[in-house]
mmCIF file of C-alpha atoms in Angstrom:
data_model
loop_
_atom_site.group_PDB
_atom_site.id
_atom_site.type_symbol
_atom_site.label_atom_id
_atom_site.label_comp_id
_atom_site.label_asym_id
_atom_site.label_seq_id
_atom_site.Cartn_x
_atom_site.Cartn_y
_atom_site.Cartn_z
ATOM 1 C CA GLU A 19 102.277 -10.529 22.156
ATOM 2 C CA LEU A 20 98.568 -10.273 21.455
ATOM 3 C CA CYS A 21 97.075 -6.792 21.752
ATOM 4 C CA LEU A 22 93.428 -6.392 22.776
ATOM 5 C CA PHE A 23 91.312 -3.246 22.756
ATOM 6 C CA PRO A 24 89.202 -1.575 23.892
ATOM 7 C CA VAL A 25 89.511 -2.431 27.572
ATOM 8 C CA PRO A 26 87.406 -0.427 30.070
ATOM 9 C CA SER A 27 89.701 2.008 31.872
ATOM 10 C CA GLU A 28 88.847 0.648 35.313
ATOM 11 C CA PHE A 29 89.646 -2.964 34.393
ATOM 12 C CA THR A 30 92.665 -4.874 35.675
ATOM 13 C CA PRO A 31 94.727 -7.780 34.297
ATOM 14 C CA ALA A 32 92.468 -10.071 36.334
ATOM 15 C CA ASP A 33 89.430 -8.899 34.344
ATOM 16 C CA VAL A 34 91.227 -9.514 31.053
ATOM 17 C CA ARG A 35 92.367 -12.951 32.224
ATOM 18 C CA GLU A 36 88.774 -13.846 33.111
ATOM 19 C CA MET A 37 87.494 -12.788 29.683
ATOM 20 C CA CYS A 38 90.212 -14.801 27.946
ATOM 21 C CA SER A 39 89.447 -17.819 30.100
ATOM 22 C CA GLU A 40 85.762 -17.645 29.148
ATOM 23 C CA HIS A 41 86.838 -18.144 25.526
ATOM 24 C CA GLY A 42 89.283 -20.948 26.218
ATOM 25 C CA VAL A 43 92.483 -18.885 26.265
ATOM 26 C CA LEU A 44 94.444 -19.566 29.442
ATOM 27 C CA VAL A 45 96.882 -16.859 30.476
ATOM 28 C CA ALA A 46 98.466 -15.736 33.743
ATOM 29 C CA GLU A 47 97.759 -12.280 35.154
ATOM 30 C CA SER A 48 101.495 -11.615 35.211
ATOM 31 C CA ASP A 49 101.516 -11.930 31.402
ATOM 32 C CA ILE A 50 98.896 -9.190 30.954
ATOM 33 C CA THR A 51 99.706 -5.471 30.835
ATOM 34 C CA ILE A 52 97.088 -2.714 30.609
ATOM 35 C CA VAL A 53 98.224 -0.010 28.166
ATOM 36 C CA GLN A 54 96.898 3.014 26.320
ATOM 37 C CA HIS A 55 96.608 2.512 22.581
ATOM 38 C CA GLU A 56 98.588 5.260 20.835
ATOM 39 C CA THR A 57 96.351 5.534 17.752
ATOM 40 C CA ASN A 58 93.031 6.318 19.403
ATOM 41 C CA ALA A 59 93.989 6.840 23.069
ATOM 42 C CA ARG A 60 91.776 3.940 24.150
ATOM 43 C CA MET A 61 92.855 1.524 26.840
ATOM 44 C CA GLY A 62 93.992 -1.921 25.769
ATOM 45 C CA ALA A 63 95.869 -4.961 26.992
ATOM 46 C CA ASN A 64 99.066 -6.645 25.843
ATOM 47 C CA ILE A 65 99.155 -10.387 26.488
ATOM 48 C CA ARG A 66 102.308 -12.485 26.297
ATOM 49 C CA LEU A 67 101.503 -15.813 24.657
ATOM 50 C CA PRO A 68 103.535 -18.652 23.135
ATOM 51 C CA SER A 69 103.807 -18.251 19.360
ATOM 52 C CA GLU A 70 101.985 -21.539 18.763
ATOM 53 C CA VAL A 71 98.974 -20.245 20.734
ATOM 54 C CA LEU A 72 98.869 -16.699 19.345
ATOM 55 C CA ALA A 73 96.928 -17.397 16.130
ATOM 56 C CA LEU A 74 94.299 -19.500 17.890
ATOM 57 C CA ALA A 75 93.869 -16.918 20.663
ATOM 58 C CA ARG A 76 93.343 -14.179 18.122
ATOM 59 C CA ARG A 77 90.782 -16.192 16.204
ATOM 60 C CA VAL A 78 88.625 -16.963 19.237
ATOM 61 C CA ILE A 79 88.837 -13.518 20.874
ATOM 62 C CA HIS A 80 88.752 -11.153 17.894
ATOM 63 C CA GLY A 81 85.257 -9.746 17.413
ATOM 64 C CA VAL A 82 83.705 -11.043 20.630
ATOM 65 C CA THR A 83 81.431 -8.622 22.467
ATOM 66 C CA TRP A 84 82.800 -7.609 25.848
ATOM 67 C CA HIS A 85 80.902 -5.107 27.974
ATOM 68 C CA GLY A 86 78.986 -3.841 24.967
ATOM 69 C CA GLN A 87 81.939 -3.414 22.615
ATOM 70 C CA ALA A 88 83.536 -5.646 19.992
ATOM 71 C CA VAL A 89 87.072 -6.650 20.940
ATOM 72 C CA THR A 90 89.883 -6.206 18.430
ATOM 73 C CA ALA A 91 92.700 -8.730 18.852
ATOM 74 C CA LEU A 92 95.917 -8.235 16.871
ATOM 75 C CA PRO A 93 99.484 -9.516 17.101
ATOM 76 C CA ALA A 94 101.775 -6.700 18.260
ATOM 77 C CA VAL A 95 103.689 -6.641 14.957
ATOM 78 C CA GLU A 96 100.486 -6.266 12.940
ATOM 79 C CA LEU A 97 99.220 -3.562 15.283
ATOM 80 C CA LYS A 98 102.441 -1.605 14.786
ATOM 81 C CA VAL A 99 102.068 -1.719 11.004
ATOM 82 C CA LYS A 100 98.402 -0.695 11.076
ATOM 83 C CA THR A 101 99.165 2.115 13.505
ATOM 84 C CA GLU A 102 101.748 3.484 11.067
ATOM 85 C CA VAL A 103 99.253 3.263 8.194
ATOM 86 C CA LEU A 104 96.668 5.211 10.192
ATOM 87 C CA ARG A 105 99.301 7.795 11.104
ATOM 88 C CA ARG A 106 99.971 8.358 7.393
ATOM 89 C CA VAL A 107 96.251 8.518 6.640
ATOM 90 C CA ARG A 108 95.650 11.206 9.241
ATOM 91 C CA ALA A 109 98.690 13.237 8.193
ATOM 92 C CA THR A 110 97.445 13.166 4.593
ATOM 93 C CA LEU A 111 93.941 14.186 5.646
ATOM 94 C CA ARG A 112 95.384 17.185 7.476
ATOM 95 C CA ALA A 113 97.303 18.160 4.343
ATOM 96 C CA LEU A 114 94.166 17.835 2.212
ATOM 97 C CA ARG A 115 92.114 19.976 4.536
ATOM 98 C CA GLY A 116 94.787 22.649 4.709
ATOM 99 C CA PRO A 117 93.967 25.963 6.383
ATOM 100 C CA VAL A 118 91.101 25.899 8.838
ATOM 101 C CA LYS A 119 89.556 28.935 7.150
ATOM 102 C CA GLY A 120 89.509 30.040 3.553
ATOM 103 C CA PHE A 121 89.204 28.453 0.130
ATOM 104 C CA ARG A 122 91.922 27.113 -2.138
ATOM 105 C CA SER A 123 92.082 25.638 -5.592
ATOM 106 C CA PHE A 124 91.424 21.901 -5.877
ATOM 107 C CA HIS A 125 92.121 22.007 -9.638
ATOM 108 C CA ASN A 126 94.310 18.890 -9.595
ATOM 109 C CA PHE A 127 91.577 17.038 -7.734
ATOM 110 C CA MET A 128 88.879 17.903 -10.258
ATOM 111 C CA PHE A 129 88.162 17.054 -13.873
ATOM 112 C CA GLU A 130 89.817 19.357 -16.422
ATOM 113 C CA THR A 131 90.077 22.539 -14.359
ATOM 114 C CA SER A 132 92.885 25.033 -13.902
ATOM 115 C CA MET A 133 94.140 26.812 -10.818
ATOM 116 C CA ASP A 134 92.484 30.057 -11.949
ATOM 117 C CA ASP A 135 89.119 28.404 -12.532
ATOM 118 C CA PRO A 136 86.709 29.818 -9.920
ATOM 119 C CA THR A 137 84.818 26.509 -9.822
ATOM 120 C CA ALA A 138 87.968 24.851 -8.449
ATOM 121 C CA LYS A 139 87.907 27.021 -5.324
ATOM 122 C CA ARG A 140 86.717 24.751 -2.540
ATOM 123 C CA GLN A 141 86.916 24.261 1.192
ATOM 124 C CA LEU A 142 86.820 21.008 3.125
ATOM 125 C CA LEU A 143 84.818 21.532 6.286
ATOM 126 C CA HIS A 144 85.848 18.264 7.866
ATOM 127 C CA CYS A 145 87.743 15.095 7.060
ATOM 128 C CA ALA A 146 88.494 12.163 9.303
ATOM 129 C CA GLY A 147 89.945 8.680 9.178
ATOM 130 C CA GLY A 148 88.226 5.564 10.413
ATOM 131 C CA ASP A 149 88.851 4.330 13.921
ATOM 132 C CA PHE A 150 90.835 1.300 12.795
ATOM 133 C CA ILE A 151 91.606 -1.037 9.918
ATOM 134 C CA THR A 152 89.311 -4.050 9.965
ATOM 135 C CA ASP A 153 89.915 -7.503 8.573
ATOM 136 C CA VAL A 154 86.778 -8.291 6.540
ATOM 137 C CA ARG A 155 85.630 -11.889 6.064
ATOM 138 C CA VAL A 156 82.278 -13.192 4.818
ATOM 139 C CA GLY A 157 80.376 -16.462 4.660
ATOM 140 C CA GLU A 158 80.711 -19.674 6.598
ATOM 141 C CA GLU A 159 84.152 -20.234 5.083
ATOM 142 C CA GLU A 160 85.168 -16.712 6.137
ATOM 143 C CA ASP A 161 86.401 -15.725 2.690
ATOM 144 C CA TRP A 162 88.912 -12.915 3.114
ATOM 145 C CA LEU A 163 87.920 -9.602 1.513
ATOM 146 C CA GLY A 164 90.970 -7.677 2.618
ATOM 147 C CA GLU A 165 91.557 -5.034 5.250
ATOM 148 C CA TRP A 166 89.425 -1.913 5.122
ATOM 149 C CA THR A 167 89.038 1.400 6.870
ATOM 150 C CA SER A 168 86.676 4.305 6.257
ATOM 151 C CA LEU A 169 87.239 7.991 5.538
ATOM 152 C CA THR A 170 84.767 10.844 5.899
ATOM 153 C CA PHE A 171 84.836 14.104 3.941
ATOM 154 C CA SER A 172 82.333 16.910 4.397
ATOM 155 C CA ALA A 173 81.880 20.156 2.483
ATOM 156 C CA THR A 174 79.102 22.407 1.255
ATOM 157 C CA ASP A 175 79.604 20.723 -2.123
ATOM 158 C CA PHE A 176 82.174 18.749 -4.110
ATOM 159 C CA GLY A 177 83.466 19.285 -7.623
ATOM 160 C CA PRO A 178 83.494 16.672 -10.418
ATOM 161 C CA GLN A 179 85.744 13.751 -9.381
ATOM 162 C CA GLN A 180 87.034 15.721 -6.386
ATOM 163 C CA LEU A 181 86.329 12.975 -3.873
ATOM 164 C CA ARG A 182 87.763 10.235 -6.077
ATOM 165 C CA ARG A 183 90.973 12.149 -6.738
ATOM 166 C CA MET A 184 91.467 13.189 -3.110
ATOM 167 C CA LEU A 185 91.052 9.555 -2.151
ATOM 168 C CA GLY A 186 93.464 8.438 -4.870
ATOM 169 C CA ALA A 187 96.105 10.916 -3.706
ATOM 170 C CA LEU A 188 95.647 9.831 -0.104
ATOM 171 C CA VAL A 189 96.135 6.171 -1.001
ATOM 172 C CA ALA A 190 99.255 7.027 -3.018
ATOM 173 C CA VAL A 191 100.818 8.740 0.001
ATOM 174 C CA THR A 192 99.683 6.121 2.503
ATOM 175 C CA ARG A 193 100.987 3.324 0.291
ATOM 176 C CA GLY A 194 104.353 5.062 -0.035
ATOM 177 C CA THR A 195 104.079 5.641 -3.777
ATOM 178 C CA GLU A 196 104.382 9.372 -3.061
ATOM 179 C CA GLU A 197 105.701 11.446 -0.176
ATOM 180 C CA LEU A 198 103.383 13.633 1.899
ATOM 181 C CA SER A 199 104.685 16.666 -0.020
ATOM 182 C CA TYR A 200 102.823 15.302 -3.059
ATOM 183 C CA ILE A 201 99.580 16.642 -1.585
ATOM 184 C CA GLU A 202 100.905 20.204 -1.437
ATOM 185 C CA ARG A 203 102.247 19.911 -4.989
ATOM 186 C CA CYS A 204 98.719 19.055 -6.101
ATOM 187 C CA PHE A 205 97.639 22.478 -4.832
ATOM 188 C CA ASP A 206 100.420 24.209 -6.802
ATOM 189 C CA THR A 207 100.111 25.804 -10.238
ATOM 190 C CA VAL A 208 101.519 22.766 -12.056
ATOM 191 C CA VAL A 209 98.867 20.692 -13.798
ATOM 192 C CA MET A 210 99.270 17.184 -12.379
ATOM 193 C CA PRO A 211 95.832 15.569 -11.951
ATOM 194 C CA ALA A 212 95.650 13.265 -8.955
ATOM 195 C CA PRO A 213 94.630 9.679 -9.795
ATOM 196 C CA ALA A 214 90.932 8.921 -9.420
ATOM 197 C CA ALA A 215 90.154 6.086 -7.001
ATOM 198 C CA PRO A 216 87.305 3.650 -7.774
ATOM 199 C CA ALA A 217 83.939 5.394 -7.604
ATOM 200 C CA GLU A 218 82.374 2.234 -6.177
ATOM 201 C CA SER A 219 84.003 2.983 -2.811
ATOM 202 C CA ILE A 220 82.286 6.338 -2.354
ATOM 203 C CA PHE A 221 78.795 6.889 -1.013
ATOM 204 C CA LEU A 222 76.752 9.706 0.482
ATOM 205 C CA ASP A 223 76.692 9.137 4.218
ATOM 206 C CA SER A 224 74.610 12.042 5.477
ATOM 207 C CA VAL A 225 73.188 15.459 4.625
ATOM 208 C CA ASP A 226 72.903 18.311 7.093
ATOM 209 C CA TRP A 227 70.393 20.986 6.174
ATOM 210 C CA GLY A 228 70.259 22.366 9.675
ATOM 211 C CA THR A 229 66.877 22.976 11.263
ATOM 212 C CA SER A 230 63.683 24.286 9.738
ATOM 213 C CA SER A 231 62.223 27.688 10.492
ATOM 214 C CA ARG A 232 60.187 25.985 13.205
ATOM 215 C CA GLY A 233 63.323 24.620 14.839
ATOM 216 C CA VAL A 234 62.593 21.015 13.829
ATOM 217 C CA ASP A 235 65.325 18.806 12.401
ATOM 218 C CA TRP A 236 64.591 17.784 8.794
ATOM 219 C CA ARG A 237 65.174 14.102 9.576
ATOM 220 C CA SER A 238 62.192 13.920 11.884
ATOM 221 C CA GLU A 239 59.992 15.837 9.433
ATOM 222 C CA ALA A 240 61.011 13.455 6.641
ATOM 223 C CA HIS A 241 60.331 10.476 8.932
ATOM 224 C CA VAL A 242 63.913 9.230 8.662
ATOM 225 C CA ASN A 243 64.334 6.350 11.077
ATOM 226 C CA SER A 244 67.780 6.049 12.691
ATOM 227 C CA VAL A 245 67.545 2.253 12.782
ATOM 228 C CA THR A 246 66.774 2.151 9.065
ATOM 229 C CA MET A 247 69.651 4.546 8.385
ATOM 230 C CA GLU A 248 72.125 2.255 10.133
ATOM 231 C CA SER A 249 70.736 -0.770 8.319
ATOM 232 C CA VAL A 250 71.137 0.898 4.922
ATOM 233 C CA ARG A 251 74.627 2.112 5.826
ATOM 234 C CA ALA A 252 75.665 -1.420 6.806
ATOM 235 C CA MET A 253 74.280 -2.753 3.515
ATOM 236 C CA ILE A 254 76.247 -0.166 1.526
ATOM 237 C CA VAL A 255 79.471 -0.918 3.400
ATOM 238 C CA SER A 256 78.964 -4.618 2.733
ATOM 239 C CA ARG A 257 78.521 -3.971 -0.991
ATOM 240 C CA VAL A 258 81.628 -1.773 -1.109
ATOM 241 C CA THR A 259 83.848 -4.421 0.460
ATOM 242 C CA THR A 260 82.568 -7.157 -1.842
ATOM 243 C CA GLU A 261 82.174 -5.295 -5.144
ATOM 244 C CA ALA A 262 85.064 -2.817 -5.058
ATOM 245 C CA ARG A 263 87.888 -5.145 -4.059
ATOM 246 C CA GLN A 264 89.008 -6.069 -7.581
ATOM 247 C CA LEU A 265 88.722 -2.454 -8.705
ATOM 248 C CA TRP A 266 90.992 -1.413 -5.839
ATOM 249 C CA GLU A 267 93.504 -4.110 -6.717
ATOM 250 C CA ALA A 268 93.629 -2.799 -10.287
ATOM 251 C CA PHE A 269 93.980 0.789 -9.046
ATOM 252 C CA LEU A 270 96.851 -0.138 -6.713
ATOM 253 C CA ALA A 271 98.622 -1.915 -9.566
ATOM 254 C CA ARG A 272 98.366 1.260 -11.647
ATOM 255 C CA LEU A 273 99.727 3.312 -8.740
ATOM 256 C CA ASP A 274 102.705 0.992 -8.504
ATOM 257 C CA SER A 275 103.230 1.470 -12.245
ATOM 258 C CA GLY A 276 103.557 5.247 -11.916
ATOM 259 C CA LEU A 277 99.992 6.521 -12.232
ATOM 260 C CA THR A 278 100.753 9.636 -10.152
ATOM 261 C CA ARG A 279 103.525 10.560 -12.618
ATOM 262 C CA GLN A 280 101.308 10.285 -15.690
ATOM 263 C CA HIS A 281 101.543 14.038 -16.320
ATOM 264 C CA LEU A 282 105.315 13.680 -16.753
ATOM 265 C CA SER A 283 104.833 10.919 -19.318
ATOM 266 C CA ASP A 284 102.318 13.100 -21.145
ATOM 267 C CA GLU A 285 104.759 16.022 -21.197
ATOM 268 C CA LEU A 286 107.536 13.799 -22.535
ATOM 269 C CA ALA A 287 105.278 12.353 -25.229
ATOM 270 C CA SER A 288 104.169 15.850 -26.259
ATOM 271 C CA ALA A 289 107.760 17.062 -26.413
ATOM 272 C CA ALA A 290 108.747 14.042 -28.503
ATOM 273 C CA THR A 291 105.909 14.726 -30.930
ATOM 274 C CA GLU A 292 107.090 18.306 -31.336
ATOM 275 C CA GLY A 293 110.716 17.224 -31.666
ATOM 276 C CA ASP A 294 111.651 19.066 -28.492
ATOM 277 C CA VAL A 295 113.429 16.255 -26.635
#
């Protein structure tokens, strides 16, 4: 099956068949089922296609603009895997945010701090996962740059390396290197610094200073143009996907080699030095 989304809620299999036909993919209405996508609750369509046609259909339909929105086309098996990845991402984000109100110590997500250090007391105001995992390709040859998604963290401020280490811990859990309980252990008294993800993947997306005393938003007073903002954001995202790929590959290799258990290796080495093994 080939899964397409989003599909306008009022559309029928006939509408999907017509769109496919416009792009050279011939399919019968009886082979199209309108469904609700479980990850983001958007409507989609499942299309039964012969295996020899599936790859071609995906290539010609994926990314086309349909009623103002870009269509995502994925084989059902791939969609299932990506849905599970996003489920893990969102579960980990909930664990990182923790209680809705109140501060807690992010000492294992910051550089050389302890649980009792007042500077480690932080609160995440909001964190969210990207809508979906995208397959990034560039150039006329469509060189593959991997599959990417985006995460958003907001707070009144962040401590040294806090974002990098939260991101590193999230990737460790999502990848299966650690269980979800690893996040809660990072908030415990034990010193076990979370691995720091590549800094090249992190950028400041927005700043909210509220409104001025005259009730005017600071963006308008600073002459910040929304079109320019989106253009700069797109440029940054493009640089991240091209320049950070190798750094991520190296980071993932270190995760697979036990990076999240480095504190245990350090303890063992220290004990061996002191003859306490």
